[in-house]
Amino acid sequence: MGPHYLENFVQSMFDGIGGVKGKTLVVGGDGRYFNDRATQVILRMAAANGAAKVIAGQNALLSTPAASHLIRAMKTDGGVILSASHNPGGIDEDFGIKFNMANGGPAPESVTNAMFAPTKEIDTYYIWESTDIDLGTIGTSRLGDMIVEIVDPVSAYVDLMQTLFDFPAIKAMFAGGSRIRFDSMNAITGPYATAIIEDLLGAPKGSVTHGTPLPDFGGMHPDPNPTWAHELMAEMMGDNAPAFGAASDGDGDRNMVVGPNCYVSPSDSLAIIAANAHLAPGYAKGLKGVARSMPTSAAVDRVAAAMGMECYETPTGWKFFGNLLDDGRVTLCGEESFGTGSDHVREKDGVWAVLMWLNIMAATGKSVPELMQAHWDQFGRNYYSRHDFEAIETEKADALMAALRGSLASLKGQRIGPFTVEMADDYSYLDPVDGSTSAQQGVRVVFEGGSRFVIRLSGTGTSGATLRLYLEKLDTKSFDQDPQAALADVIAAAEQVIGISKFTGRTAPDVIT
Ligand code: ZN
């Protein structure tokens, strides 16, 4: 909000993609504070920089997956998405600007580097002098020589969903009395979920809660996990819970799925979708392959092996799936951080994941707990949990990681509690499509028998460092334990190797998912 900051940022972004002269862009965001003001500036700067056309969501709104779809469907040169994802919004909270490429996916590092370079020397930006553009009225107008097209942010996305899922079957399930709760957390999925779940699929009015996007998300922290979506969790774990519960994040790309008294971990959600996606009309031919981020549990690997599909492991971050999707190697991707999606767009997609689950329930006639049980009976259960230690002083977090990296070479073969270390490394990824390498993507310690832990510093928080510890244990016999109890010896082994309490003074995580 400081003088010229946004303008310098946007000009550097435009310069980083070789200018926008003659190009068509999409713009929209999750409705958080500053979303509308930033859109006005971006439109005026696009006009002054010679863009041919900008397609904007009405009232500057677009979910991240809907923006990705518009970029692709309208054959544009890319798009600007205004959001800070699952981080809080408001005048003193977070705001962000992201550029997506013509394939609809996040700009790769080569492009973000090309945008960062000019920020260090920028001395000029171009902006059209005008009054505010009317963002509230659907239609076409001009800003100088540039066409501004304001579109319904929801309709194209809804059309796409109807090509992928069996809407009549899901509608029949709701007509039969099945209840759903979708918590939009006062963020962008409200209009999408209301249009699809209530208006088209016929779930009762009020099935979508917190359905109006607000600049400060009504004070909610729109991060769909059991901690921040506690209102939904309380209802789903209580008496008379609906058959299905879900929440999404600020910009609509993440999702959490819950059944009555049955929390579904994102890793399990990915595995169940992989095993059942062929039940949805858009995926009836089967999946080309699947991909998961490295810290995501190996539950989906077991499905892929049983079904004869290729399974790729990538670093954390949706951008790493882009090449695999564009190259036709995978159809389905997912991350333990509540992200699931397919090749229908180039972003993760919260509402898509919810519709996929509803389609699977409608096609099988099984409840969420029944689907989970059947899945574990067939594939075994990868008990899984993530422990987040938030706002750790950066120096302490760096010291912890440095000491751990230094100990990796000597870990192999060591006994730690009941475990023997099979492998310990700092994960490095070689992209099979473009041959690029991404190093230092997280430390993983794998024990004999399929248990492991992974630890990495996360880049998406905004104060200090977040240490994420990922814990996993395969069990092929007993499926009814509490994950924290089932993982107790892995948790203890991780603490023995890493020394989180010694380095940070923290004895318990801030968030457990
Ligand atoms: Zn997000």
Short mmCIF file of C-alpha atoms and ligand atoms in Angstrom, two decimals:
data_model
loop_
_atom_site.label_atom_id
_atom_site.label_comp_id
_atom_site.label_asym_id
_atom_site.label_seq_id
_atom_site.Cartn_x
_atom_site.Cartn_y
_atom_site.Cartn_z
CA MET A 1 0.00 0.00 0.00
CA GLY A 2 3.08 2.28 0.15
CA PRO A 3 3.60 4.87 -2.60
CA HIS A 4 4.56 3.26 -5.95
CA TYR A 5 5.15 -0.19 -4.38
CA LEU A 6 2.31 -1.98 -6.17
CA GLU A 7 3.04 -0.11 -9.40
CA ASN A 8 6.75 -1.04 -9.31
CA PHE A 9 5.80 -4.65 -8.58
CA VAL A 10 3.32 -4.86 -11.46
CA GLN A 11 5.63 -3.14 -13.96
CA SER A 12 8.45 -5.55 -13.03
CA MET A 13 6.05 -8.45 -13.46
CA PHE A 14 5.02 -7.23 -16.92
CA ASP A 15 8.67 -6.61 -17.88
CA GLY A 16 9.59 -10.10 -16.64
CA ILE A 17 7.29 -11.73 -19.20
CA GLY A 18 8.67 -9.57 -22.00
CA GLY A 19 6.00 -6.86 -21.72
CA VAL A 20 2.26 -7.16 -22.28
CA LYS A 21 1.96 -5.27 -25.60
CA GLY A 22 -0.79 -6.88 -27.68
CA LYS A 23 -1.40 -9.56 -25.05
CA THR A 24 -4.57 -10.74 -23.32
CA LEU A 25 -4.54 -11.33 -19.57
CA VAL A 26 -6.98 -12.56 -16.94
CA VAL A 27 -7.17 -10.77 -13.57
CA GLY A 28 -9.05 -11.52 -10.37
CA GLY A 29 -8.58 -12.49 -6.77
CA ASP A 30 -10.04 -13.96 -3.61
CA GLY A 31 -11.78 -10.77 -2.43
CA ARG A 32 -9.42 -9.98 0.42
CA TYR A 33 -8.59 -6.43 1.49
CA PHE A 34 -6.92 -4.44 -1.36
CA ASN A 35 -8.14 -6.91 -4.02
CA ASP A 36 -10.31 -4.28 -5.74
CA ARG A 37 -7.80 -1.42 -5.45
CA ALA A 38 -4.97 -3.55 -6.85
CA THR A 39 -7.20 -4.66 -9.75
CA GLN A 40 -7.86 -1.02 -10.69
CA VAL A 41 -4.11 -0.33 -10.79
CA ILE A 42 -3.34 -3.50 -12.76
CA LEU A 43 -6.00 -2.65 -15.36
CA ARG A 44 -4.69 0.90 -15.82
CA MET A 45 -1.10 -0.32 -16.03
CA ALA A 46 -2.00 -3.05 -18.52
CA ALA A 47 -3.67 -0.39 -20.70
CA ALA A 48 -0.65 1.93 -20.48
CA ASN A 49 1.69 -0.95 -21.31
CA GLY A 50 -0.24 -1.73 -24.51
CA ALA A 51 -2.18 -4.87 -23.54
CA ALA A 52 -4.90 -5.78 -26.06
CA LYS A 53 -7.42 -7.04 -23.52
CA VAL A 54 -7.92 -7.88 -19.87
CA ILE A 55 -10.63 -10.28 -18.75
CA ALA A 56 -11.58 -9.58 -15.13
CA GLY A 57 -13.91 -11.38 -12.78
CA GLN A 58 -16.94 -9.33 -11.72
CA ASN A 59 -16.05 -7.27 -8.62
CA ALA A 60 -12.46 -8.43 -9.22
CA LEU A 61 -13.33 -11.89 -7.91
CA LEU A 62 -11.94 -15.18 -9.24
CA SER A 63 -10.93 -18.29 -7.36
CA THR A 64 -7.45 -19.52 -8.21
CA PRO A 65 -8.73 -22.65 -10.03
CA ALA A 66 -11.37 -20.60 -11.89
CA ALA A 67 -8.67 -18.13 -12.97
CA SER A 68 -6.54 -21.03 -14.18
CA HIS A 69 -9.50 -22.33 -16.18
CA LEU A 70 -10.27 -18.91 -17.73
CA ILE A 71 -6.63 -18.43 -18.73
CA ARG A 72 -6.76 -21.77 -20.57
CA ALA A 73 -10.30 -21.64 -21.93
CA MET A 74 -9.99 -18.10 -23.34
CA LYS A 75 -6.54 -18.92 -24.80
CA THR A 76 -4.96 -15.92 -23.09
CA ASP A 77 -1.31 -15.12 -22.49
CA GLY A 78 -1.58 -15.60 -18.73
CA GLY A 79 -3.19 -14.06 -15.71
CA VAL A 80 -2.70 -12.17 -12.50
CA ILE A 81 -4.20 -13.71 -9.35
CA LEU A 82 -4.57 -11.58 -6.23
CA SER A 83 -4.48 -13.63 -3.06
CA ALA A 84 -2.39 -14.77 -0.13
CA SER A 85 -3.98 -18.21 -0.28
CA HIS A 86 -4.79 -19.56 3.19
CA ASN A 87 -3.23 -16.65 5.10
CA PRO A 88 -5.50 -14.16 6.91
CA GLY A 89 -6.77 -11.01 5.13
CA GLY A 90 -7.42 -7.43 6.25
CA ILE A 91 -5.66 -4.09 6.34
CA ASP A 92 -2.90 -5.44 8.63
CA GLU A 93 -2.85 -8.96 7.21
CA ASP A 94 -1.57 -10.56 4.04
CA PHE A 95 -1.91 -9.78 0.36
CA GLY A 96 -0.18 -11.28 -2.63
CA ILE A 97 0.12 -11.12 -6.40
CA LYS A 98 0.79 -14.20 -8.47
CA PHE A 99 1.37 -14.59 -12.18
CA ASN A 100 0.12 -17.66 -14.03
CA MET A 101 1.31 -18.63 -17.49
CA ALA A 102 -0.68 -19.36 -20.64
CA ASN A 103 -1.01 -23.02 -19.56
CA GLY A 104 -2.93 -21.76 -16.50
CA GLY A 105 -0.22 -22.77 -14.04
CA PRO A 106 2.00 -20.75 -11.67
CA ALA A 107 5.01 -19.06 -13.28
CA PRO A 108 8.11 -21.25 -13.05
CA GLU A 109 11.23 -20.06 -11.26
CA SER A 110 12.89 -18.89 -14.50
CA VAL A 111 10.01 -16.44 -14.98
CA THR A 112 9.77 -15.27 -11.36
CA ASN A 113 13.54 -14.64 -11.46
CA ALA A 114 13.04 -12.57 -14.62
CA MET A 115 10.40 -10.56 -12.71
CA PHE A 116 12.56 -10.11 -9.63
CA ALA A 117 15.59 -8.78 -11.57
CA PRO A 118 13.94 -5.51 -12.73
CA THR A 119 12.63 -4.77 -9.20
CA LYS A 120 16.22 -3.97 -8.23
CA GLU A 121 16.64 -1.20 -10.78
CA ILE A 122 13.16 -0.04 -11.83
CA ASP A 123 12.87 3.74 -12.32
CA THR A 124 9.78 4.00 -14.53
CA TYR A 125 6.31 2.55 -14.71
CA TYR A 126 3.41 3.20 -17.08
CA ILE A 127 -0.13 3.83 -15.89
CA TRP A 128 -3.22 5.14 -17.64
CA GLU A 129 -4.76 8.20 -16.00
CA SER A 130 -8.44 7.49 -15.50
CA THR A 131 -11.21 7.26 -12.97
CA ASP A 132 -12.04 3.85 -11.55
CA ILE A 133 -13.28 1.20 -13.96
CA ASP A 134 -16.74 -0.24 -13.19
CA LEU A 135 -15.87 -3.77 -12.06
CA GLY A 136 -19.40 -4.55 -10.93
CA THR A 137 -21.14 -4.68 -14.30
CA ILE A 138 -20.71 -7.64 -16.65
CA GLY A 139 -19.83 -6.49 -20.16
CA THR A 140 -17.14 -4.97 -22.33
CA SER A 141 -15.66 -1.47 -22.20
CA ARG A 142 -12.47 0.30 -23.22
CA LEU A 143 -9.60 1.76 -21.29
CA GLY A 144 -7.61 3.68 -23.89
CA ASP A 145 -7.04 1.15 -26.67
CA MET A 146 -7.42 -1.83 -24.33
CA ILE A 147 -10.62 -3.88 -24.09
CA VAL A 148 -11.82 -4.61 -20.55
CA GLU A 149 -14.19 -7.57 -20.34
CA ILE A 150 -15.93 -8.14 -17.02
CA VAL A 151 -17.16 -11.75 -16.72
CA ASP A 152 -19.21 -13.76 -14.25
CA PRO A 153 -16.46 -15.36 -12.13
CA VAL A 154 -18.49 -18.52 -11.54
CA SER A 155 -20.27 -19.63 -14.74
CA ALA A 156 -17.36 -20.93 -16.88
CA TYR A 157 -16.06 -22.90 -13.91
CA VAL A 158 -19.48 -24.39 -13.21
CA ASP A 159 -19.74 -25.47 -16.87
CA LEU A 160 -16.37 -27.20 -16.59
CA MET A 161 -17.38 -29.10 -13.44
CA GLN A 162 -20.52 -30.36 -15.19
CA THR A 163 -18.36 -31.95 -17.91
CA LEU A 164 -16.34 -33.86 -15.26
CA PHE A 165 -18.87 -35.09 -12.71
CA ASP A 166 -22.19 -36.92 -12.64
CA PHE A 167 -24.39 -34.04 -11.44
CA PRO A 168 -27.68 -36.02 -11.74
CA ALA A 169 -26.34 -38.81 -9.50
CA ILE A 170 -25.11 -36.34 -6.87
CA LYS A 171 -28.39 -34.44 -7.09
CA ALA A 172 -30.29 -37.70 -6.49
CA MET A 173 -28.14 -38.35 -3.41
CA PHE A 174 -29.13 -34.96 -1.93
CA ALA A 175 -32.77 -35.50 -2.97
CA GLY A 176 -32.61 -38.74 -0.96
CA GLY A 177 -31.85 -36.74 2.17
CA SER A 178 -28.04 -36.76 2.33
CA ARG A 179 -26.81 -33.62 4.06
CA ILE A 180 -23.64 -31.66 3.34
CA ARG A 181 -21.84 -28.83 5.10
CA PHE A 182 -19.42 -26.74 3.03
CA ASP A 183 -17.59 -24.04 5.02
CA SER A 184 -16.33 -21.34 2.65
CA MET A 185 -14.77 -19.46 5.58
CA ASN A 186 -15.95 -16.08 4.18
CA ALA A 187 -13.57 -16.53 1.28
CA ILE A 188 -13.81 -17.00 -2.47
CA THR A 189 -15.46 -20.43 -2.70
CA GLY A 190 -18.73 -19.06 -1.32
CA PRO A 191 -20.21 -18.04 -4.71
CA TYR A 192 -18.93 -21.21 -6.40
CA ALA A 193 -20.13 -23.63 -3.72
CA THR A 194 -23.52 -21.91 -3.45
CA ALA A 195 -24.07 -22.02 -7.24
CA ILE A 196 -23.04 -25.66 -7.52
CA ILE A 197 -24.03 -27.36 -4.27
CA GLU A 198 -27.21 -25.47 -3.42
CA ASP A 199 -28.53 -24.10 -6.74
CA LEU A 200 -27.56 -26.89 -9.17
CA LEU A 201 -27.27 -29.99 -6.98
CA GLY A 202 -30.22 -29.09 -4.79
CA ALA A 203 -28.65 -29.33 -1.34
CA PRO A 204 -30.80 -27.30 1.10
CA LYS A 205 -30.18 -23.55 1.46
CA GLY A 206 -27.70 -23.03 4.26
CA SER A 207 -25.64 -26.11 3.35
CA VAL A 208 -22.88 -23.64 2.43
CA THR A 209 -21.82 -21.58 5.45
CA HIS A 210 -19.76 -18.37 5.56
CA GLY A 211 -20.55 -18.11 1.86
CA THR A 212 -19.94 -14.38 1.29
CA PRO A 213 -16.35 -13.35 0.52
CA LEU A 214 -15.35 -10.61 2.97
CA PRO A 215 -12.22 -8.38 2.86
CA ASP A 216 -11.05 -9.72 6.24
CA PHE A 217 -12.74 -13.16 5.88
CA GLY A 218 -14.91 -12.07 8.80
CA GLY A 219 -11.89 -12.58 11.06
CA MET A 220 -11.62 -16.24 10.08
CA HIS A 221 -8.27 -17.76 9.18
CA PRO A 222 -9.23 -19.41 5.89
CA ASP A 223 -6.92 -22.40 6.16
CA PRO A 224 -8.94 -25.63 5.82
CA ASN A 225 -7.43 -27.83 8.51
CA PRO A 226 -8.88 -29.20 11.76
CA THR A 227 -7.39 -26.32 13.77
CA TRP A 228 -8.65 -23.36 11.74
CA ALA A 229 -11.85 -24.97 10.43
CA HIS A 230 -12.85 -25.80 14.01
CA GLU A 231 -16.49 -24.83 13.52
CA LEU A 232 -16.89 -27.42 10.76
CA MET A 233 -14.93 -30.01 12.75
CA ALA A 234 -17.14 -29.53 15.82
CA GLU A 235 -20.26 -30.13 13.74
CA MET A 236 -18.80 -33.16 11.93
CA MET A 237 -17.56 -34.77 15.16
CA GLY A 238 -20.83 -34.05 16.98
CA ASP A 239 -24.18 -35.83 17.12
CA ASN A 240 -26.36 -35.64 14.02
CA ALA A 241 -23.43 -34.71 11.76
CA PRO A 242 -24.08 -34.30 8.01
CA ALA A 243 -22.97 -37.12 5.68
CA PHE A 244 -20.20 -34.99 4.24
CA GLY A 245 -18.27 -31.92 5.36
CA ALA A 246 -15.69 -29.80 3.59
CA ALA A 247 -13.87 -26.49 3.86
CA SER A 248 -11.78 -24.51 1.42
CA ASP A 249 -9.14 -21.81 1.74
CA GLY A 250 -8.94 -18.09 0.89
CA ASP A 251 -8.47 -18.49 -2.86
CA GLY A 252 -10.31 -21.79 -3.25
CA ASP A 253 -7.51 -24.14 -4.24
CA ARG A 254 -7.26 -26.14 -1.00
CA ASN A 255 -9.78 -28.48 0.56
CA MET A 256 -10.40 -30.48 3.70
CA VAL A 257 -12.76 -33.46 3.60
CA VAL A 258 -14.52 -34.82 6.69
CA GLY A 259 -17.14 -37.50 7.21
CA PRO A 260 -19.31 -37.94 10.29
CA ASN A 261 -16.79 -38.64 13.08
CA CYS A 262 -14.26 -39.36 10.35
CA TYR A 263 -11.46 -36.94 9.46
CA VAL A 264 -9.88 -37.76 6.09
CA SER A 265 -6.21 -36.88 5.88
CA PRO A 266 -5.28 -35.18 2.59
CA SER A 267 -2.92 -38.05 1.77
CA ASP A 268 -5.74 -40.57 2.19
CA SER A 269 -8.09 -38.34 0.19
CA LEU A 270 -5.62 -38.38 -2.69
CA ALA A 271 -5.32 -42.18 -2.52
CA ILE A 272 -9.08 -42.72 -2.44
CA ILE A 273 -9.58 -40.37 -5.40
CA ALA A 274 -6.83 -42.24 -7.31
CA ALA A 275 -8.57 -45.56 -6.66
CA ASN A 276 -12.07 -44.31 -7.57
CA ALA A 277 -11.73 -41.41 -10.04
CA HIS A 278 -12.86 -43.64 -12.93
CA LEU A 279 -16.36 -43.52 -11.39
CA ALA A 280 -16.62 -39.86 -12.46
CA PRO A 281 -17.59 -39.37 -16.14
CA GLY A 282 -14.66 -37.04 -16.88
CA TYR A 283 -12.20 -39.70 -15.72
CA ALA A 284 -14.00 -42.82 -16.96
CA LYS A 285 -11.05 -43.78 -19.17
CA GLY A 286 -8.82 -44.06 -16.09
CA LEU A 287 -5.86 -41.99 -14.97
CA LYS A 288 -2.66 -41.63 -17.00
CA GLY A 289 -0.63 -41.49 -13.82
CA VAL A 290 -0.51 -39.79 -10.44
CA ALA A 291 1.88 -37.46 -8.66
CA ARG A 292 2.33 -36.44 -5.05
CA SER A 293 4.67 -34.10 -3.23
CA MET A 294 7.50 -35.84 -1.39
CA PRO A 295 6.14 -35.25 2.15
CA THR A 296 2.70 -36.60 1.16
CA SER A 297 2.17 -40.17 2.38
CA ALA A 298 2.82 -43.17 0.16
CA ALA A 299 -0.86 -44.22 0.32
CA VAL A 300 -1.35 -43.15 -3.30
CA ASP A 301 1.80 -45.06 -4.33
CA ARG A 302 0.13 -48.29 -3.16
CA VAL A 303 -2.95 -47.53 -5.28
CA ALA A 304 -0.79 -46.71 -8.31
CA ALA A 305 1.18 -49.94 -7.93
CA ALA A 306 -1.99 -52.03 -7.64
CA MET A 307 -3.58 -50.34 -10.66
CA GLY A 308 -0.45 -50.34 -12.81
CA MET A 309 -0.14 -46.53 -12.92
CA GLU A 310 3.00 -44.43 -12.93
CA CYS A 311 3.47 -42.53 -9.65
CA TYR A 312 5.73 -39.46 -9.48
CA GLU A 313 7.23 -37.85 -6.38
CA THR A 314 7.94 -34.10 -6.58
CA PRO A 315 9.07 -31.32 -4.23
CA THR A 316 6.44 -29.37 -2.30
CA GLY A 317 4.68 -26.76 -4.44
CA TRP A 318 2.02 -27.16 -7.11
CA LYS A 319 4.32 -25.69 -9.80
CA PHE A 320 6.28 -28.95 -9.82
CA PHE A 321 3.22 -30.81 -11.15
CA GLY A 322 2.88 -28.50 -14.17
CA ASN A 323 5.38 -30.24 -16.45
CA LEU A 324 3.99 -33.70 -15.61
CA LEU A 325 0.43 -32.52 -16.40
CA ASP A 326 1.42 -30.65 -19.59
CA ASP A 327 3.44 -33.66 -20.77
CA GLY A 328 0.44 -35.96 -20.30
CA ARG A 329 2.25 -38.14 -17.76
CA VAL A 330 -0.25 -37.68 -14.93
CA THR A 331 -3.96 -36.89 -14.56
CA LEU A 332 -4.17 -36.55 -10.77
CA CYS A 333 -1.92 -34.74 -8.29
CA GLY A 334 -2.02 -34.02 -4.60
CA GLU A 335 -0.23 -32.67 -1.59
CA GLU A 336 -0.55 -33.39 2.11
CA SER A 337 -1.14 -29.64 2.58
CA PHE A 338 -4.82 -30.00 1.60
CA GLY A 339 -4.24 -29.71 -2.15
CA THR A 340 -5.80 -32.04 -4.71
CA GLY A 341 -6.40 -31.50 -8.40
CA SER A 342 -6.25 -32.89 -11.90
CA ASP A 343 -5.36 -31.93 -15.45
CA HIS A 344 -8.65 -29.99 -15.82
CA VAL A 345 -6.74 -26.85 -14.70
CA ARG A 346 -3.15 -26.19 -13.64
CA GLU A 347 -3.86 -25.40 -10.00
CA LYS A 348 -5.12 -27.44 -7.11
CA ASP A 349 -8.87 -27.16 -6.82
CA GLY A 350 -10.93 -27.31 -3.62
CA VAL A 351 -14.44 -27.41 -5.08
CA TRP A 352 -13.32 -30.00 -7.65
CA ALA A 353 -12.09 -32.28 -4.85
CA VAL A 354 -15.41 -31.96 -3.03
CA LEU A 355 -17.36 -32.83 -6.19
CA MET A 356 -15.07 -35.80 -6.82
CA TRP A 357 -15.82 -37.14 -3.32
CA LEU A 358 -19.56 -36.57 -3.78
CA ASN A 359 -19.41 -38.36 -7.15
CA ILE A 360 -17.61 -41.33 -5.58
CA MET A 361 -20.17 -41.47 -2.74
CA ALA A 362 -23.08 -41.28 -5.20
CA ALA A 363 -21.59 -43.96 -7.48
CA THR A 364 -20.69 -46.43 -4.72
CA GLY A 365 -23.51 -45.71 -2.28
CA LYS A 366 -20.86 -45.74 0.47
CA SER A 367 -20.45 -43.22 3.29
CA VAL A 368 -17.13 -41.52 4.02
CA PRO A 369 -16.26 -43.94 6.87
CA GLU A 370 -17.23 -46.92 4.69
CA LEU A 371 -15.04 -45.68 1.84
CA MET A 372 -12.10 -45.24 4.21
CA GLN A 373 -12.54 -48.71 5.72
CA ALA A 374 -12.83 -50.39 2.32
CA HIS A 375 -9.73 -48.55 1.13
CA TRP A 376 -7.60 -49.59 4.10
CA ASP A 377 -8.83 -53.19 3.87
CA GLN A 378 -7.57 -53.29 0.29
CA PHE A 379 -4.38 -51.22 0.46
CA GLY A 380 -3.40 -51.00 4.14
CA ARG A 381 -3.31 -47.75 6.10
CA ASN A 382 -0.49 -45.25 5.95
CA TYR A 383 -0.94 -43.60 9.34
CA TYR A 384 0.07 -40.04 8.78
CA SER A 385 0.31 -36.71 10.57
CA ARG A 386 1.96 -33.35 10.11
CA HIS A 387 3.21 -31.35 13.07
CA ASP A 388 3.74 -27.61 12.48
CA PHE A 389 5.92 -25.48 14.71
CA GLU A 390 5.07 -21.92 13.71
CA ALA A 391 6.86 -18.57 13.95
CA ILE A 392 10.20 -20.09 14.91
CA GLU A 393 13.04 -17.56 14.90
CA THR A 394 14.80 -17.98 11.57
CA GLU A 395 18.28 -18.40 13.13
CA LYS A 396 17.07 -21.24 15.36
CA ALA A 397 15.33 -22.99 12.48
CA ASP A 398 18.41 -22.64 10.29
CA ALA A 399 20.67 -24.00 13.05
CA LEU A 400 18.39 -27.00 13.50
CA MET A 401 18.38 -27.80 9.80
CA ALA A 402 22.15 -27.32 9.50
CA ALA A 403 22.84 -29.70 12.38
CA LEU A 404 20.42 -32.27 10.96
CA ARG A 405 21.94 -32.09 7.49
CA GLY A 406 25.37 -32.58 9.07
CA SER A 407 24.22 -35.78 10.78
CA LEU A 408 22.60 -37.44 7.74
CA ALA A 409 25.67 -39.28 6.49
CA SER A 410 26.06 -41.21 9.77
CA LEU A 411 22.37 -42.12 10.24
CA LYS A 412 22.09 -45.11 7.91
CA GLY A 413 21.98 -48.41 9.81
CA GLN A 414 21.54 -46.72 13.22
CA ARG A 415 18.96 -48.07 15.69
CA ILE A 416 16.57 -45.36 16.87
CA GLY A 417 13.96 -46.63 19.30
CA PRO A 418 12.36 -49.69 17.63
CA PHE A 419 13.53 -48.57 14.16
CA THR A 420 16.57 -49.08 11.96
CA VAL A 421 17.42 -46.26 9.55
CA GLU A 422 17.25 -47.51 5.98
CA MET A 423 17.92 -44.20 4.23
CA ALA A 424 18.51 -40.56 5.19
CA ASP A 425 18.99 -37.73 2.70
CA ASP A 426 18.23 -34.18 1.69
CA TYR A 427 15.68 -34.67 -1.08
CA SER A 428 16.66 -33.52 -4.55
CA TYR A 429 14.32 -33.65 -7.58
CA LEU A 430 15.25 -34.14 -11.21
CA ASP A 431 12.33 -33.03 -13.40
CA PRO A 432 11.87 -35.83 -15.97
CA VAL A 433 10.34 -33.41 -18.50
CA ASP A 434 12.71 -30.44 -18.60
CA GLY A 435 15.76 -31.95 -16.88
CA SER A 436 15.97 -29.21 -14.21
CA THR A 437 17.13 -30.04 -10.68
CA SER A 438 15.72 -28.71 -7.40
CA ALA A 439 17.95 -29.46 -4.40
CA GLN A 440 17.48 -29.23 -0.60
CA GLN A 441 13.74 -29.90 -0.75
CA GLY A 442 13.44 -31.44 2.73
CA VAL A 443 15.28 -33.93 4.92
CA ARG A 444 13.81 -37.43 4.95
CA VAL A 445 14.70 -40.28 7.26
CA VAL A 446 13.23 -43.62 6.18
CA PHE A 447 13.12 -46.60 8.51
CA GLU A 448 13.06 -50.26 7.51
CA GLY A 449 9.44 -51.45 7.18
CA GLY A 450 7.90 -48.32 5.64
CA SER A 451 7.90 -45.79 8.48
CA ARG A 452 9.55 -42.41 7.94
CA PHE A 453 9.69 -38.78 8.91
CA VAL A 454 10.39 -35.72 6.81
CA ILE A 455 11.22 -32.23 8.02
CA ARG A 456 11.37 -29.00 6.05
CA LEU A 457 11.05 -25.28 6.45
CA SER A 458 7.92 -23.89 4.83
CA GLY A 459 7.86 -20.79 2.69
CA THR A 460 4.17 -19.90 2.79
CA GLY A 461 3.88 -18.45 6.31
CA THR A 462 4.77 -14.80 6.75
CA SER A 463 6.37 -14.40 10.19
CA GLY A 464 9.53 -16.28 11.17
CA ALA A 465 9.94 -19.83 9.91
CA THR A 466 7.49 -22.71 10.07
CA LEU A 467 9.03 -26.10 10.74
CA ARG A 468 6.95 -28.87 9.29
CA LEU A 469 7.48 -32.40 10.54
CA TYR A 470 5.75 -35.15 8.54
CA LEU A 471 5.28 -38.54 10.18
CA GLU A 472 4.22 -41.76 8.50
CA LYS A 473 3.82 -45.44 9.36
CA LEU A 474 2.39 -48.22 7.20
CA ASP A 475 0.05 -50.69 8.91
CA THR A 476 -1.50 -53.54 6.92
CA LYS A 477 -3.47 -55.08 9.82
CA SER A 478 -4.90 -52.55 12.28
CA PHE A 479 -6.80 -49.56 10.94
CA ASP A 480 -8.71 -48.16 13.92
CA GLN A 481 -5.99 -46.48 15.95
CA ASP A 482 -5.76 -42.77 16.61
CA PRO A 483 -3.03 -41.53 14.24
CA GLN A 484 -1.09 -39.75 17.02
CA ALA A 485 -1.04 -42.98 19.06
CA ALA A 486 -0.14 -45.12 16.06
CA LEU A 487 2.71 -42.74 15.25
CA ALA A 488 4.00 -42.29 18.83
CA ASP A 489 7.22 -44.22 18.27
CA VAL A 490 7.91 -42.40 14.97
CA ILE A 491 7.31 -39.07 16.74
CA ALA A 492 9.76 -40.04 19.50
CA ALA A 493 12.36 -41.22 16.98
CA ALA A 494 12.06 -37.95 15.03
CA GLU A 495 12.61 -35.90 18.19
CA GLN A 496 15.64 -38.03 19.08
CA VAL A 497 17.21 -37.41 15.66
CA ILE A 498 16.20 -33.75 15.16
CA GLY A 499 16.09 -32.27 18.69
CA ILE A 500 13.30 -29.76 18.03
CA SER A 501 12.91 -28.96 21.74
CA LYS A 502 16.67 -28.50 22.15
CA PHE A 503 16.98 -26.10 19.21
CA THR A 504 13.71 -24.18 19.53
CA GLY A 505 12.47 -24.65 23.09
CA ARG A 506 9.16 -25.93 21.67
CA THR A 507 7.83 -29.12 23.19
CA ALA A 508 4.56 -29.37 21.27
CA PRO A 509 3.45 -28.42 17.76
CA ASP A 510 1.14 -25.44 17.14
CA VAL A 511 -0.93 -27.24 14.52
CA ILE A 512 -1.50 -30.96 14.02
CA THR A 513 -3.10 -32.18 10.81
ZN ZN B 1 -4.74 -21.33 -1.62
#
